[in-house]
């Protein structure tokens, strides 16, 4: 995928009673001098490639091909882009050699679009077209984004033309500059477009649009000091965010459609700066969710604190992610397992390293990355003898690395893989009458801490539902104390965001508290054979037979029933966090079931690809 998605040129043409005319283009000049080659110069290799960042400049022929559209005369461009009226208000796309032109022609004086109450004079301009010149090999989704920007600028310009003849006024200024340059002697002629930039307000708006597209990919312009036009080119924005790597636009859109209530967002910019940058007519719901956001809170908690519905939260968060202001993560807790991203850069003296040293004086980026060279969780980093301020700094460093996507979270997936019948018999005889199956020896397999060692509470379901599943918790669960590191985590995140409400601490539910009402996993029958029917539904006859051959002394009927309900999620497609949400279970309950049936279950860890933005190679 081409990483440079910047436009080559922006062009404005019009068609009216006096014919078609190219009014403005930017940039207007490029160095394409046809210098003669030395006869002794050896021809270049047409198959050679220049490494990125090598400092080698493109040859004259390469530059000429890339900017060949600059050599087109103004008359040729106006003939190409001033289309017929039948083609107006539709996508315009034209490929010439190595350049692709895309625009959205807009027709004026159309009875279907002109407001009936307008009292202005009839414009002599019949149609106009704002065209972007792009590299021909860019992907179709990039071309569609530029068409969307052309359409937005065209509709805003048509509105201002109907309101106050803005386009007609600006067109007169541009045509006058062309006439003045045309009357000068040939040896004294200058580019008319430089004069147009000095005199025309709309020409400066087009120039600012081009400059913003090339610099950041985000456009914020005010047309005629009246209409705001905002646009985001996600390929440019996310390319700069994802460590100079390409992103897949379709993967980004699919990820935004797969947001779950147990996800959360992590702001990539300062919250106060983001609030100040919002326009006066920004959604009040967006401001409310920014005031209560926290990496510790899942979306269902944010919805409750901001008094919004989950669909509203998903829409607002998707808007922030699309514009590169936030990223999707799982709520930070002690059981999350993180490891270095495969796309993490190991360079020294980089801008990222300088930013890290500035944010954490006395600390080095490579030392922080070394802590996650192997999969580890926050509970592994927190030592009981550590100072609370040191724990707080560790959390802040983790958030810093997550913002730059230097780390990725590993999730535990479960597979149902029954061994042969002979192996189950050997396993049952080996265990004998032992019924105490602790989780501590298998916590490493699951990639999470055991319930007794959980330091920071793990979020559980709080979404309202009509169906409630009663939770079975022992008396020891209610008396389980919460580790002080929870307070350190909350204080760390509070420094990175706006002051939140007093419900912040309560929004992150303890793993040992009774779960709130959530989504019912499966409708269970009240009859005694409900477990058998569930096994028949989700398992093959051979798998069911091997499950029932397990010695019942190691699990209760309730355990077998819960295992049968979880069988649809034991195919390696759902991680523990999703199981906890869908089944309304605490992590300790889920790990106990996996441990009791570990003879027929295997676990593995890998990232959740549904939220990945980086294009897979």
Coordinates of C-alpha atoms in Angstrom, one line a residue:
X1 CA 0.0 0.0 0.0
X2 CA 1.3 3.5 -0.9
X3 CA 2.1 5.3 2.3
X4 CA 2.0 8.8 0.8
X5 CA -1.6 9.6 0.2
X6 CA -1.2 13.4 -0.1
X7 CA -2.8 15.1 -3.2
X8 CA -0.7 16.3 -6.0
X9 CA -2.8 19.4 -6.7
X10 CA -6.2 21.0 -6.1
X11 CA -8.0 22.6 -9.1
X12 CA -11.0 24.8 -9.4
X13 CA -12.9 25.1 -12.7
X14 CA -16.2 26.7 -13.7
X15 CA -18.5 26.7 -16.7
X16 CA -20.8 29.6 -17.4
X17 CA -22.3 31.8 -20.1
X18 CA -18.8 32.6 -21.3
X19 CA -17.6 29.0 -21.5
X20 CA -15.4 27.0 -19.3
X21 CA -12.4 28.4 -17.5
X22 CA -9.8 27.1 -15.0
X23 CA -9.9 29.6 -12.2
X24 CA -7.3 28.4 -9.7
X25 CA -4.9 25.5 -9.0
X26 CA -2.4 24.9 -6.2
X27 CA 0.5 24.3 -6.3
X28 CA 0.8 26.0 -9.7
X29 CA 4.5 25.5 -10.4
X30 CA 6.9 22.6 -10.3
X31 CA 10.5 22.1 -11.4
X32 CA 10.2 20.1 -14.6
X33 CA 12.9 21.6 -16.7
X34 CA 13.9 19.3 -19.6
X35 CA 17.6 19.4 -19.3
X36 CA 19.6 17.6 -21.9
X37 CA 21.3 14.5 -20.8
X38 CA 25.0 13.9 -21.2
X39 CA 25.7 11.6 -24.0
X40 CA 28.1 9.6 -21.9
X41 CA 25.6 9.2 -19.1
X42 CA 24.6 5.6 -18.6
X43 CA 20.8 4.9 -18.6
X44 CA 19.3 4.2 -15.3
X45 CA 18.0 0.8 -14.3
X46 CA 14.2 0.9 -14.7
X47 CA 13.8 -1.9 -12.1
X48 CA 15.9 -0.3 -9.3
X49 CA 14.1 0.8 -6.1
X50 CA 15.1 3.6 -3.8
X51 CA 15.0 2.8 -0.1
X52 CA 12.8 5.0 2.0
X53 CA 14.7 7.6 3.9
X54 CA 17.9 7.1 1.9
X55 CA 18.0 10.7 0.8
X56 CA 18.2 9.9 -2.9
X57 CA 16.2 12.3 -4.9
X58 CA 13.9 11.1 -7.8
X59 CA 15.2 11.5 -11.3
X60 CA 13.9 14.1 -13.7
X61 CA 11.8 11.5 -15.6
X62 CA 10.3 10.2 -12.3
X63 CA 9.4 13.7 -11.3
X64 CA 8.0 14.5 -14.7
X65 CA 5.8 11.4 -14.6
X66 CA 4.5 12.2 -11.1
X67 CA 3.7 15.8 -11.9
X68 CA 2.8 15.4 -15.5
X69 CA -0.6 17.0 -14.9
X70 CA 1.2 20.3 -14.2
X71 CA 2.2 20.4 -17.8
X72 CA -1.4 20.4 -19.0
X73 CA -2.5 23.8 -20.2
X74 CA -5.3 25.6 -18.4
X75 CA -7.5 25.2 -21.4
X76 CA -7.1 21.4 -21.5
X77 CA -7.9 21.1 -17.8
X78 CA -11.0 23.2 -18.0
X79 CA -12.2 21.1 -21.0
X80 CA -11.6 17.9 -19.0
X81 CA -13.2 19.0 -15.7
X82 CA -16.0 21.3 -16.7
X83 CA -18.3 18.5 -17.5
X84 CA -21.8 18.5 -18.9
X85 CA -24.8 19.4 -16.7
X86 CA -26.0 15.8 -16.9
X87 CA -22.9 14.6 -15.0
X88 CA -23.3 17.1 -12.2
X89 CA -23.9 16.1 -8.6
X90 CA -22.2 12.8 -9.1
X91 CA -18.7 11.4 -8.6
X92 CA -16.2 12.5 -11.3
X93 CA -13.2 10.4 -11.8
X94 CA -10.7 10.5 -14.6
X95 CA -7.3 8.7 -15.0
X96 CA -4.6 10.2 -17.3
X97 CA -1.3 8.3 -17.4
X98 CA -0.1 8.2 -13.8
X99 CA -2.5 10.7 -12.4
X100 CA -6.1 10.2 -11.2
X101 CA -8.5 13.2 -11.0
X102 CA -11.4 13.0 -8.7
X103 CA -14.1 15.6 -7.9
X104 CA -17.8 16.3 -7.5
X105 CA -19.2 18.7 -10.1
X106 CA -21.9 21.0 -8.6
X107 CA -24.6 22.6 -10.7
X108 CA -26.0 26.1 -9.9
X109 CA -29.3 27.6 -10.8
X110 CA -30.9 24.2 -10.4
X111 CA -34.6 24.4 -9.5
X112 CA -34.2 21.2 -7.4
X113 CA -31.4 22.7 -5.2
X114 CA -31.9 26.5 -5.3
X115 CA -33.8 27.8 -2.3
X116 CA -37.2 29.3 -3.3
X117 CA -36.8 32.3 -0.9
X118 CA -33.5 33.5 -2.4
X119 CA -33.6 37.1 -3.8
X120 CA -30.1 37.2 -5.3
X121 CA -29.4 37.8 -8.9
X122 CA -29.1 34.8 -11.2
X123 CA -25.4 33.8 -11.4
X124 CA -23.7 33.5 -14.8
X125 CA -21.9 30.4 -13.5
X126 CA -23.7 27.2 -14.5
X127 CA -21.5 24.7 -12.7
X128 CA -18.2 24.4 -10.9
X129 CA -15.9 21.5 -9.9
X130 CA -13.2 21.2 -7.2
X131 CA -10.8 18.5 -8.4
X132 CA -8.1 16.7 -6.6
X133 CA -5.1 15.3 -8.5
X134 CA -3.9 12.0 -7.0
X135 CA -1.4 9.3 -7.8
X136 CA -3.2 6.8 -10.0
X137 CA -2.3 3.7 -8.0
X138 CA -3.9 4.8 -4.7
X139 CA -6.6 2.5 -3.3
X140 CA -10.2 3.0 -4.1
X141 CA -11.1 3.9 -0.5
X142 CA -8.6 6.7 -0.6
X143 CA -10.1 8.1 -3.8
X144 CA -13.6 7.9 -2.2
X145 CA -12.4 10.0 0.7
X146 CA -11.1 12.7 -1.6
X147 CA -14.4 12.6 -3.5
X148 CA -16.2 13.1 -0.2
X149 CA -14.1 16.2 0.6
X150 CA -14.8 17.6 -2.9
X151 CA -18.5 17.1 -2.3
X152 CA -18.4 18.8 1.1
X153 CA -16.5 21.8 -0.3
X154 CA -18.8 22.0 -3.3
X155 CA -22.0 21.9 -1.3
X156 CA -20.7 24.5 1.2
X157 CA -19.7 26.7 -1.8
X158 CA -23.1 26.4 -3.4
X159 CA -24.8 27.4 -0.2
X160 CA -22.7 30.5 0.0
X161 CA -23.4 31.3 -3.6
X162 CA -27.1 31.1 -3.0
X163 CA -26.7 33.2 0.2
X164 CA -24.4 36.0 -0.9
X165 CA -23.0 35.3 -4.4
X166 CA -19.7 34.3 -2.8
X167 CA -18.5 32.2 -5.7
X168 CA -19.4 34.8 -8.3
X169 CA -17.5 37.4 -6.4
X170 CA -14.4 35.2 -6.0
X171 CA -14.6 34.1 -9.7
X172 CA -14.5 37.8 -10.8
X173 CA -11.3 38.3 -8.7
X174 CA -9.7 35.3 -10.2
X175 CA -10.6 36.2 -13.8
X176 CA -9.4 39.7 -13.3
X177 CA -6.0 38.4 -12.2
X178 CA -5.8 36.2 -15.3
X179 CA -6.6 39.1 -17.5
X180 CA -4.0 41.4 -15.9
X181 CA -1.3 38.8 -16.4
X182 CA -2.4 38.2 -19.9
X183 CA -1.9 41.9 -20.8
X184 CA 1.7 42.0 -19.6
X185 CA 4.6 41.6 -22.0
X186 CA 5.7 38.0 -22.5
X187 CA 9.1 38.6 -20.8
X188 CA 7.4 40.2 -17.7
X189 CA 4.6 37.7 -17.2
X190 CA 4.2 36.1 -13.8
X191 CA 2.0 33.3 -12.6
X192 CA -1.6 34.5 -12.2
X193 CA -2.2 32.1 -9.3
X194 CA 0.2 34.0 -7.0
X195 CA -1.9 37.1 -7.5
X196 CA -5.1 35.1 -6.9
X197 CA -3.7 33.9 -3.6
X198 CA -3.1 37.5 -2.5
X199 CA -6.6 38.7 -3.5
X200 CA -9.0 35.8 -3.2
X201 CA -10.3 34.5 0.1
X202 CA -11.5 31.2 -1.4
X203 CA -8.2 30.6 -3.1
X204 CA -6.5 30.8 0.3
X205 CA -9.1 28.4 1.7
X206 CA -8.2 25.9 -1.0
X207 CA -4.5 26.4 -0.3
X208 CA -5.1 25.7 3.4
X209 CA -7.0 22.6 2.5
X210 CA -4.2 21.3 0.4
X211 CA -1.6 22.1 3.1
X212 CA -3.5 20.4 5.8
X213 CA -4.1 17.3 3.7
X214 CA -0.3 17.0 3.1
X215 CA 0.7 17.8 6.7
X216 CA -1.8 16.0 8.9
X217 CA -4.7 14.7 6.9
X218 CA -7.2 16.7 9.0
X219 CA -9.0 19.7 7.5
X220 CA -10.7 22.4 9.5
X221 CA -11.6 25.4 7.3
X222 CA -14.3 28.1 7.6
X223 CA -15.7 29.0 4.2
X224 CA -16.4 32.7 3.8
X225 CA -16.1 32.9 7.6
X226 CA -19.5 31.3 7.9
X227 CA -19.6 27.5 7.2
X228 CA -17.2 25.1 8.9
X229 CA -16.0 22.3 6.7
X230 CA -14.2 19.4 8.6
X231 CA -12.7 16.4 7.0
X232 CA -10.4 13.5 8.1
X233 CA -8.3 11.4 5.8
X234 CA -7.9 8.3 8.1
X235 CA -5.1 6.8 6.0
X236 CA -2.9 9.8 6.7
X237 CA -4.0 10.2 10.3
X238 CA -3.6 6.6 11.4
X239 CA -0.4 6.1 9.4
X240 CA 1.3 8.7 11.6
X241 CA -0.2 7.2 14.7
X242 CA 0.7 3.5 14.0
X243 CA 4.5 4.1 14.0
X244 CA 4.7 5.0 10.3
X245 CA 3.0 1.8 9.2
X246 CA 0.0 1.3 6.8
X247 CA -3.5 0.7 8.1
X248 CA -6.3 -1.1 6.5
X249 CA -9.2 1.2 6.1
X250 CA -11.7 -1.7 5.9
X251 CA -10.2 -3.3 9.0
X252 CA -10.6 0.1 10.8
X253 CA -14.3 0.3 9.8
X254 CA -15.0 -3.3 10.8
X255 CA -13.3 -2.7 14.2
X256 CA -15.6 0.2 14.9
X257 CA -18.6 -2.0 14.2
X258 CA -17.3 -4.6 16.7
X259 CA -17.2 -2.4 19.8
X260 CA -18.4 -4.3 22.8
X261 CA -19.8 -2.9 26.2
X262 CA -16.7 -4.3 28.0
X263 CA -14.3 -2.3 25.8
X264 CA -13.1 1.2 26.7
X265 CA -11.2 4.0 25.0
X266 CA -7.9 5.5 25.6
X267 CA -7.4 9.1 24.5
X268 CA -4.4 9.8 22.4
X269 CA -4.5 13.5 23.0
X270 CA -4.9 15.6 26.2
X271 CA -8.5 15.7 27.2
X272 CA -8.5 19.4 28.1
X273 CA -7.0 20.2 24.7
X274 CA -9.6 18.1 22.9
X275 CA -12.4 19.8 24.8
X276 CA -11.0 23.3 23.8
X277 CA -10.7 22.3 20.2
X278 CA -14.4 21.3 19.9
X279 CA -16.6 23.8 18.0
X280 CA -19.3 25.7 19.8
X281 CA -22.0 23.5 18.2
X282 CA -20.3 20.2 19.2
X283 CA -22.6 17.5 20.7
X284 CA -23.1 18.0 24.4
X285 CA -23.1 14.2 24.7
X286 CA -19.5 14.2 23.4
X287 CA -18.5 16.7 26.1
X288 CA -20.2 14.6 28.8
X289 CA -18.4 11.4 27.8
X290 CA -15.0 13.2 27.7
X291 CA -15.5 14.5 31.3
X292 CA -16.1 11.0 32.7
X293 CA -13.8 8.9 30.4
X294 CA -11.2 6.8 32.1
X295 CA -9.1 3.8 30.9
X296 CA -10.5 1.9 33.9
X297 CA -14.1 2.2 32.9
X298 CA -15.8 -0.1 30.4
X299 CA -18.3 1.4 28.0
X300 CA -21.3 0.3 30.0
X301 CA -20.0 2.3 33.0
X302 CA -19.2 5.3 30.8
X303 CA -22.8 5.2 29.5
X304 CA -24.2 5.2 33.0
X305 CA -22.0 8.0 34.2
X306 CA -22.6 10.2 31.2
X307 CA -26.4 9.3 31.1
X308 CA -26.2 8.0 27.6
X309 CA -27.2 4.8 25.9
X310 CA -24.6 2.3 24.7
X311 CA -25.4 3.0 21.0
X312 CA -24.7 6.6 21.6
X313 CA -21.4 5.8 23.3
X314 CA -20.4 3.6 20.5
X315 CA -21.2 6.3 17.9
X316 CA -19.2 9.0 19.8
X317 CA -16.2 6.7 20.5
X318 CA -16.1 5.6 16.9
X319 CA -16.0 9.2 15.9
X320 CA -13.0 9.9 18.1
X321 CA -11.2 6.8 16.9
X322 CA -11.8 7.6 13.2
X323 CA -10.3 11.1 13.7
X324 CA -7.3 9.6 15.5
X325 CA -8.2 11.1 18.9
X326 CA -8.6 7.8 20.8
X327 CA -8.0 4.1 20.5
X328 CA -9.9 1.1 21.7
X329 CA -8.5 -1.0 24.6
X330 CA -9.7 -3.3 27.3
X331 CA -10.1 -1.7 30.8
X332 CA -6.8 -1.6 32.6
X333 CA -6.7 -4.1 35.4
X334 CA -4.2 -6.4 37.1
X335 CA -5.1 -9.5 35.1
X336 CA -4.4 -7.9 31.6
X337 CA -1.4 -9.5 30.0
X338 CA 0.8 -7.2 27.8
X339 CA 3.7 -7.9 25.5
X340 CA 5.8 -5.9 23.1
X341 CA 4.1 -5.2 19.8
X342 CA 5.8 -6.9 16.8
X343 CA 5.8 -3.5 15.1
X344 CA 7.6 -1.8 18.0
X345 CA 10.6 0.1 16.8
X346 CA 14.0 -0.5 18.5
X347 CA 15.7 2.7 17.3
X348 CA 17.5 5.0 19.7
X349 CA 17.4 8.7 19.9
X350 CA 14.0 8.8 18.4
X351 CA 11.1 11.3 18.9
X352 CA 9.3 8.6 21.0
X353 CA 12.2 8.2 23.3
X354 CA 12.5 11.9 23.8
X355 CA 8.8 12.2 24.6
X356 CA 9.1 9.3 27.1
X357 CA 12.1 11.0 28.8
X358 CA 10.2 14.2 29.0
X359 CA 7.1 12.6 30.5
X360 CA 9.1 10.5 33.0
X361 CA 12.3 12.2 34.0
X362 CA 15.1 9.8 34.9
X363 CA 13.5 6.8 33.0
X364 CA 14.5 5.3 29.7
X365 CA 12.1 4.0 27.1
X366 CA 14.1 0.8 26.4
X367 CA 14.0 -0.1 30.1
X368 CA 10.2 0.2 30.2
X369 CA 10.0 -1.9 27.0
X370 CA 12.3 -4.5 28.5
X371 CA 9.7 -5.1 31.3
X372 CA 7.3 -6.4 28.6
X373 CA 9.7 -8.4 26.5
X374 CA 7.9 -11.5 27.8
X375 CA 4.1 -11.6 28.4
X376 CA 3.4 -10.1 31.9
X377 CA 0.6 -8.4 33.7
X378 CA 0.4 -5.5 36.1
X379 CA 0.1 -7.8 39.1
X380 CA 3.6 -9.1 38.1
X381 CA 5.0 -5.6 38.2
X382 CA 3.5 -4.5 41.5
X383 CA 5.7 -5.5 44.4
X384 CA 4.2 -5.2 47.9
X385 CA 7.2 -3.2 49.0
X386 CA 6.9 -0.7 46.2
X387 CA 6.0 2.8 47.0
X388 CA 2.5 3.8 45.8
X389 CA 4.0 6.7 43.8
X390 CA 6.2 4.1 42.0
X391 CA 3.2 1.9 41.2
X392 CA 1.4 5.0 40.0
X393 CA 4.3 5.8 37.6
X394 CA 4.2 2.2 36.3
X395 CA 0.6 2.6 35.4
X396 CA 1.3 5.9 33.6
X397 CA 4.1 4.3 31.7
X398 CA 1.8 1.5 30.6
X399 CA -0.7 4.0 29.3
X400 CA 2.0 5.9 27.5
X401 CA 3.1 2.7 25.7
X402 CA -0.4 1.8 24.9
X403 CA -1.1 5.2 23.3
X404 CA 1.9 4.7 21.0
X405 CA 0.9 1.1 20.3
X406 CA 4.2 -0.2 21.5
X407 CA 2.4 -2.8 23.5
X408 CA -0.4 -5.2 22.7
X409 CA -2.6 -7.1 25.0
X410 CA -2.8 -10.9 24.9
X411 CA -6.1 -12.7 25.5
X412 CA -6.7 -16.2 26.7
X413 CA -8.7 -18.4 24.3
X414 CA -10.1 -21.8 25.2
X415 CA -10.3 -24.9 22.9
X416 CA -12.3 -28.0 23.6
X417 CA -9.9 -30.9 22.7
X418 CA -11.0 -34.1 24.3
X419 CA -8.2 -36.7 24.4
X420 CA -8.8 -40.4 23.6
X421 CA -10.9 -42.4 26.0
X422 CA -7.9 -44.3 27.3
X423 CA -6.2 -41.1 28.3
X424 CA -9.2 -40.0 30.3
X425 CA -9.3 -43.3 32.2
X426 CA -5.6 -43.0 33.0
X427 CA -6.2 -39.4 34.2
X428 CA -9.1 -40.4 36.4
X429 CA -7.2 -43.3 38.0
X430 CA -4.1 -41.0 38.6
X431 CA -6.2 -38.5 40.5
X432 CA -7.8 -41.2 42.6
X433 CA -10.0 -39.7 45.3
X434 CA -8.3 -36.3 45.3
X435 CA -10.8 -33.5 45.0
X436 CA -8.8 -30.4 45.9
X437 CA -7.9 -28.9 42.5
X438 CA -6.2 -25.6 43.1
X439 CA -5.8 -23.0 40.4
X440 CA -2.5 -21.7 41.6
X441 CA -0.5 -24.3 39.7
X442 CA -2.3 -23.5 36.4
X443 CA -2.5 -19.7 36.6
X444 CA 0.4 -19.5 34.2
X445 CA -1.4 -21.6 31.7
X446 CA -4.3 -19.3 31.6
X447 CA -2.1 -16.3 31.4
X448 CA -3.8 -14.6 34.4
X449 CA -3.4 -14.5 38.1
X450 CA -5.3 -16.8 40.4
X451 CA -8.3 -15.5 42.2
X452 CA -6.5 -15.3 45.4
X453 CA -3.7 -13.2 43.9
X454 CA -5.8 -10.8 42.0
X455 CA -4.6 -7.4 43.2
X456 CA -6.7 -5.0 41.0
X457 CA -10.4 -5.7 40.6
X458 CA -11.5 -6.9 37.2
X459 CA -14.6 -5.3 35.5
X460 CA -17.8 -7.4 35.5
X461 CA -21.1 -6.9 33.7
X462 CA -23.2 -3.9 34.7
X463 CA -25.4 -3.6 31.7
X464 CA -29.1 -3.6 32.4
X465 CA -31.1 -6.6 31.1
X466 CA -34.5 -8.1 31.6
X467 CA -33.1 -11.5 32.4
X468 CA -31.0 -11.8 35.6
X469 CA -28.7 -14.7 36.3
X470 CA -28.2 -15.3 40.0
X471 CA -24.5 -15.5 41.1
X472 CA -23.3 -18.1 43.5
X473 CA -20.6 -16.7 45.7
X474 CA -19.2 -17.9 48.9
X475 CA -18.9 -15.9 52.1
X476 CA -15.2 -15.6 51.6
X477 CA -15.9 -13.8 48.3
X478 CA -17.7 -10.9 50.1
X479 CA -15.0 -10.5 52.6
X480 CA -12.1 -10.5 50.1
X481 CA -10.1 -7.3 50.6
X482 CA -9.0 -5.1 47.7
X483 CA -5.4 -4.5 47.1
X484 CA -4.2 -0.9 47.6
X485 CA -2.9 -0.9 44.0
X486 CA -6.4 -0.3 42.8
X487 CA -6.2 3.1 44.3
X488 CA -2.9 3.7 42.7
X489 CA -4.3 2.8 39.3
X490 CA -7.2 5.1 39.7
X491 CA -5.0 8.0 40.8
X492 CA -2.7 7.4 37.9
X493 CA -5.5 7.6 35.3
X494 CA -7.1 10.6 37.1
X495 CA -4.0 12.6 36.4
X496 CA -4.2 11.9 32.6
X497 CA -7.9 12.9 32.3
X498 CA -10.4 15.4 33.6
X499 CA -11.6 15.1 37.2
X500 CA -14.2 12.4 37.3
X501 CA -17.2 11.8 39.5
X502 CA -17.2 9.9 42.8
X503 CA -18.6 6.9 41.0
X504 CA -15.2 6.2 39.4
X505 CA -14.1 3.8 42.1
X506 CA -17.4 2.0 42.1
X507 CA -17.4 1.7 38.3
X508 CA -14.7 -0.9 38.3
X509 CA -16.3 -3.8 40.0
X510 CA -14.2 -6.2 42.0
X511 CA -13.7 -9.7 40.6
X512 CA -14.9 -11.1 44.0
X513 CA -18.1 -9.0 44.1
X514 CA -21.4 -10.4 43.0
X515 CA -21.9 -9.6 39.3
X516 CA -24.6 -7.3 38.2
X517 CA -27.4 -8.3 35.9
X518 CA -26.1 -8.9 32.4
X519 CA -26.9 -10.8 29.3
X520 CA -28.2 -14.3 29.7
X521 CA -25.9 -16.8 28.1
X522 CA -28.4 -19.5 27.2
X523 CA -32.0 -20.3 28.1
X524 CA -31.7 -23.3 30.6
X525 CA -34.5 -25.7 31.2
X526 CA -35.7 -26.6 34.6
X527 CA -35.8 -30.3 33.9
X528 CA -33.1 -32.7 35.1
X529 CA -31.9 -33.5 31.6
X530 CA -31.2 -29.9 30.7
X531 CA -27.4 -30.4 30.9
X532 CA -27.6 -33.5 28.6
X533 CA -29.7 -31.5 26.1
X534 CA -27.2 -28.7 26.2
X535 CA -24.3 -31.1 25.5
X536 CA -26.3 -32.6 22.7
X537 CA -26.8 -29.2 21.2
X538 CA -23.2 -27.9 21.2
X539 CA -21.1 -31.1 21.1
X540 CA -20.8 -34.0 18.8
X541 CA -21.7 -37.5 20.2
X542 CA -18.1 -38.4 20.5
X543 CA -17.3 -35.2 22.4
X544 CA -20.2 -35.6 24.7
X545 CA -19.2 -39.2 25.5
X546 CA -15.7 -38.1 26.4
X547 CA -17.0 -35.3 28.6
X548 CA -19.3 -37.7 30.5
X549 CA -16.5 -40.2 31.0
X550 CA -14.7 -37.7 33.3
X551 CA -14.8 -38.8 36.9
X552 CA -17.8 -36.9 38.5
X553 CA -16.0 -36.8 41.8
X554 CA -13.9 -33.8 40.5
X555 CA -16.9 -31.6 39.6
X556 CA -20.4 -31.1 40.8
X557 CA -23.6 -31.3 38.7
X558 CA -23.7 -27.5 38.7
X559 CA -20.2 -27.4 37.3
X560 CA -21.1 -29.7 34.5
X561 CA -24.2 -27.6 33.7
X562 CA -22.1 -24.4 33.6
X563 CA -19.6 -26.2 31.4
X564 CA -22.4 -27.2 29.0
X565 CA -23.6 -23.6 28.8
X566 CA -20.0 -22.4 28.1
X567 CA -19.4 -25.0 25.4
X568 CA -20.2 -22.6 22.5
X569 CA -17.3 -20.4 23.7
X570 CA -14.8 -23.3 23.9
X571 CA -14.0 -23.2 20.1
X572 CA -11.1 -20.8 20.3
X573 CA -13.1 -17.8 19.0
X574 CA -13.9 -16.1 22.3
X575 CA -11.5 -14.9 24.9
X576 CA -12.0 -14.9 28.7
X577 CA -13.2 -11.3 28.8
X578 CA -16.0 -12.0 26.3
X579 CA -17.0 -15.1 28.2
X580 CA -17.2 -13.2 31.4
X581 CA -19.4 -10.6 29.9
X582 CA -21.7 -13.0 27.9
X583 CA -22.1 -15.5 30.8
X584 CA -22.1 -12.9 33.5
X585 CA -19.4 -14.7 35.4
X586 CA -16.5 -13.6 37.6
X587 CA -13.0 -14.4 36.4
X588 CA -12.5 -16.7 39.4
X589 CA -15.6 -18.7 38.5
X590 CA -14.5 -19.1 34.9
X591 CA -11.0 -20.1 35.8
X592 CA -12.4 -22.7 38.2
X593 CA -14.5 -24.3 35.5
X594 CA -11.5 -24.3 33.1
X595 CA -9.3 -25.9 35.8
X596 CA -11.9 -28.6 36.7
X597 CA -12.2 -29.6 33.0
X598 CA -8.6 -29.0 32.1
X599 CA -8.3 -32.6 30.9
X600 CA -10.4 -31.8 27.8
X601 CA -9.6 -28.0 27.5
X602 CA -6.5 -26.3 26.3
X603 CA -5.8 -22.6 26.4
X604 CA -3.6 -20.3 24.3
X605 CA -2.8 -16.6 24.2
X606 CA -2.8 -14.2 21.3
X607 CA -4.1 -10.6 20.5
X608 CA -7.6 -9.8 19.6
X609 CA -7.3 -9.1 15.9
X610 CA -10.8 -7.6 15.6
X611 CA -9.5 -4.3 17.0
X612 CA -6.2 -4.2 15.0
X613 CA -5.6 -1.2 12.7
X614 CA -2.3 -2.3 11.2
X615 CA -2.4 -3.9 7.8
X616 CA -1.2 -7.5 8.1
X617 CA 1.8 -8.2 5.9

